Each structure stands twice: as structure tokens, then as C-alpha cells.
PDB file of C-alpha atoms in Angstrom:
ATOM      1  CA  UNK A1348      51.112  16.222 -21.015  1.00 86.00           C
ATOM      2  CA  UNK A1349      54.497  17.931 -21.664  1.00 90.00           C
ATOM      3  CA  UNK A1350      54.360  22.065 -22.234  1.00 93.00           C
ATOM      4  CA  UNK A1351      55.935  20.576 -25.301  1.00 92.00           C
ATOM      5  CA  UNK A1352      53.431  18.441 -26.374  1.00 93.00           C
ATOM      6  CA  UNK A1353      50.289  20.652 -25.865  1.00 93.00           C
ATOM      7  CA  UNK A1354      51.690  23.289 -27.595  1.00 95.00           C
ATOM      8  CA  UNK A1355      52.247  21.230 -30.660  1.00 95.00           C
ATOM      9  CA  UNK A1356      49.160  19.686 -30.207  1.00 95.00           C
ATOM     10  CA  UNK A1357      47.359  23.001 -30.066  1.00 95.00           C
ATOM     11  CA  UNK A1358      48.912  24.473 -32.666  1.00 95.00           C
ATOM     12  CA  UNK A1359      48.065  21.424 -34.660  1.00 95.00           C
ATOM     13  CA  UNK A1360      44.223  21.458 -33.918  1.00 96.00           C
ATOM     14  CA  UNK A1361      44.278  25.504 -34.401  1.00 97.00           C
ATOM     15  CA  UNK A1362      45.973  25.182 -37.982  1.00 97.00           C
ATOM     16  CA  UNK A1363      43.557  22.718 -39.016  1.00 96.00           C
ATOM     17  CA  UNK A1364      40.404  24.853 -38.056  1.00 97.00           C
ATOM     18  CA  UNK A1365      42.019  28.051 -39.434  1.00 97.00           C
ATOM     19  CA  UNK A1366      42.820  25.614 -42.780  1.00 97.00           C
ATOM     20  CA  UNK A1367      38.660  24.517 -43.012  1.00 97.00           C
ATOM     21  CA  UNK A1368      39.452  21.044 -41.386  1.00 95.00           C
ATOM     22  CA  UNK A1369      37.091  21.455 -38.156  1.00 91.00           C
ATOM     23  CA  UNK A1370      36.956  18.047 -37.612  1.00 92.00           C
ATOM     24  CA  UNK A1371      40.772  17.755 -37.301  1.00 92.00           C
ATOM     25  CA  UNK A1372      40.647  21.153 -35.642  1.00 95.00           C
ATOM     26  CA  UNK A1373      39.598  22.211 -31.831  1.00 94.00           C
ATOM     27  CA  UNK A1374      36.928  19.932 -32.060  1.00 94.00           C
ATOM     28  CA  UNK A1375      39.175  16.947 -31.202  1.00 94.00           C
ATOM     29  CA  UNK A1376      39.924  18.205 -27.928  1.00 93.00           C
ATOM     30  CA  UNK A1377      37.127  16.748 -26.516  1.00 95.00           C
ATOM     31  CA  UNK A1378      38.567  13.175 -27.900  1.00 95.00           C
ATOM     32  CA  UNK A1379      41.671  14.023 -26.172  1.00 95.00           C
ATOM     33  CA  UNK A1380      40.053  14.488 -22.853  1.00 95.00           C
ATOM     34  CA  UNK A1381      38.251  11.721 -23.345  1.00 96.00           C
ATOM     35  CA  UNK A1382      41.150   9.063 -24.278  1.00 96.00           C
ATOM     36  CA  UNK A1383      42.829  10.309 -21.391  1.00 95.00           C
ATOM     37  CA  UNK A1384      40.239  10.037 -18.689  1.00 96.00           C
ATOM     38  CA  UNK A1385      39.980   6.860 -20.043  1.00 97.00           C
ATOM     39  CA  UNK A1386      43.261   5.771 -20.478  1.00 95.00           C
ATOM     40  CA  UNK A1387      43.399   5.421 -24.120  1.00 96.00           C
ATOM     41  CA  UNK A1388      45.617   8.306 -24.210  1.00 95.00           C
ATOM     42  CA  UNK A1389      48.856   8.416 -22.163  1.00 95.00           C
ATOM     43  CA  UNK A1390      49.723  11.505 -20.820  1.00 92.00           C
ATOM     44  CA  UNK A1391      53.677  10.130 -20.150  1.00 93.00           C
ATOM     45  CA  UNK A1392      53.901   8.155 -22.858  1.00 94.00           C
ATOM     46  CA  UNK A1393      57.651   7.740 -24.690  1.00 94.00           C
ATOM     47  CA  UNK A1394      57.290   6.695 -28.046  1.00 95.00           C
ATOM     48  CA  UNK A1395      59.694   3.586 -29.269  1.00 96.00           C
ATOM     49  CA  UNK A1396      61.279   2.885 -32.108  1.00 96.00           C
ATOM     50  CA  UNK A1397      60.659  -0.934 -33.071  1.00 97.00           C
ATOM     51  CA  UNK A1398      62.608  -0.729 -36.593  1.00 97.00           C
ATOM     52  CA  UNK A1399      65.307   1.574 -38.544  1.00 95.00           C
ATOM     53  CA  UNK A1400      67.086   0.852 -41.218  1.00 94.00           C
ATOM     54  CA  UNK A1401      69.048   3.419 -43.333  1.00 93.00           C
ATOM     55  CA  UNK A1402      66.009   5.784 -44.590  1.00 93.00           C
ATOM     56  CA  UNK A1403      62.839   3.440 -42.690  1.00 96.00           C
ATOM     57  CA  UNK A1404      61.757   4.040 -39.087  1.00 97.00           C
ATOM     58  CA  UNK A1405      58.688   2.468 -37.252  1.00 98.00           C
ATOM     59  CA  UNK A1406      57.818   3.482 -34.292  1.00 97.00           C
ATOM     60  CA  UNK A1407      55.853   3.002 -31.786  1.00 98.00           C
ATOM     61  CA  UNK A1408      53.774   5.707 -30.153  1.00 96.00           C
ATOM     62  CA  UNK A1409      52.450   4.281 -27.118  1.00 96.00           C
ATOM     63  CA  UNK A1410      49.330   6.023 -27.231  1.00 96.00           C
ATOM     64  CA  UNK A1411      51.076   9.616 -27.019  1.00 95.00           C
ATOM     65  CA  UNK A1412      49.339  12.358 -28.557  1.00 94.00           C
ATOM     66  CA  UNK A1413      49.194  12.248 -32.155  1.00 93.00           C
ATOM     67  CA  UNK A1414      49.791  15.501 -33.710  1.00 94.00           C
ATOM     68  CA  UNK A1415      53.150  15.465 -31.049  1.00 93.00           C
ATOM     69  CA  UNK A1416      54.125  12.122 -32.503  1.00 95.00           C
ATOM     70  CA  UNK A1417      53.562  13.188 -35.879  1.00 95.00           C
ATOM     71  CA  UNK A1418      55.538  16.028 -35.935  1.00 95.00           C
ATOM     72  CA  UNK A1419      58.830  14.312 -34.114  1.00 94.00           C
ATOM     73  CA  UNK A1420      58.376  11.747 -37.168  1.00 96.00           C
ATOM     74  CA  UNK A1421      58.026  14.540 -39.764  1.00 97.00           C
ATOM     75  CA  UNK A1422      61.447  16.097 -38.235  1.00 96.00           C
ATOM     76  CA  UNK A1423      63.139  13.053 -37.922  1.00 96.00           C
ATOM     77  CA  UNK A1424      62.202  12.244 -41.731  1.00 97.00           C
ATOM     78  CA  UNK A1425      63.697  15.256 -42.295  1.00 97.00           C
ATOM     79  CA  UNK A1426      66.547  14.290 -41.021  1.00 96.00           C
ATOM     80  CA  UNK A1427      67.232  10.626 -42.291  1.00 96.00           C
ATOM     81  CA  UNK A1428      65.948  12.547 -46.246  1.00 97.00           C
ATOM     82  CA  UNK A1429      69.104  14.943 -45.740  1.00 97.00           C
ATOM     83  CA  UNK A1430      71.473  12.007 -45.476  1.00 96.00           C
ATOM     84  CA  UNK A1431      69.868   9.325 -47.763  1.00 95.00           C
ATOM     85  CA  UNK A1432      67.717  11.019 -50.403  1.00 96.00           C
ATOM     86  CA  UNK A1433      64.580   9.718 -48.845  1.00 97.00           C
ATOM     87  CA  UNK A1434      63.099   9.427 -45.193  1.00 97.00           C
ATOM     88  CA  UNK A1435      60.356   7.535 -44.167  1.00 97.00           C
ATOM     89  CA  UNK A1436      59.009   7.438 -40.775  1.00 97.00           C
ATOM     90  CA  UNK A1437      55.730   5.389 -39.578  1.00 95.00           C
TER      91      UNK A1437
END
């Protein structure tokens, strides 16, 4: 995966053990292996957007890493909140 990505995955699965959420934590990083050996995971996945409206976006994550994906969404909600009131992003 991308520097990019692995950080914020890492950071992520560190924050969640350090928060009492093992199972969301460092443990997962044998998933990740996993999904991508077996191709359930994409390592150069681009996530899509298949809808927006004015404060709704769905995308599409193409089996990228999730935390990664998550936090682009959370940002982007961010974003579309600042201009509309309300941003939702799924």
C-alpha cells in the first residue's frame, strides 16, 4: 500500500489498542495480510464515488484499506458540513 495509507492505517489500529479496542487494534493486521494475500484486499485500489449530491456522497472503496477510506470520508464530510450544514459520506 501507499506510505500514506499504512500510516493511517497504523495509526488507526494503534489508537484503537491504546483506546481498549484490541480487536479493532494491532490485532487486525493479521486480517490485513490475509485479505491481501488473498486478494480480498487491494493494495492499489482507488476508491469511486458512485453518488453526490449537495451534502450525500457514496462511495465506493474497492476493497482499499478501511481505516484509509474512512478517514478520506471523515475529511471530506468535513468538508461538504462547512458548506451545507451537514455532510454525509458512506
Amino acid at each position: 500500500v501507499s506510505p500514506k495509507e499504512a500510516s493511517e492505517t497504523l495509526t488507526v489500529l494503534i489508537n484503537a489498542d491504546l483506546r481498549g479496542y484490541p480487536t479493532h487494534g494491532c490485532e487486525r493486521i493479521f486480517q490485513i495480510i490475509e485479505g491481501i494475500t488473498k486478494n480480498t484486499l487491494s493494495i492499489k485500489a482507488v476508491p469511486k464515488i458512485l453518488k453526490r449530491n449537495r451534502n450525500l456522497q457514496v462511495v465506493d472503496a474497492q476493497c482499499a484499506l478501511g481505516p484509509s477510506v474512512a478517514i478520506q470520508g471523515m475529511k471530506q464530510a468535513i468538508k461538504i458540513a462547512h458548506k451545507y450544514g451537514v455532510g454525509v459520506v458512506g
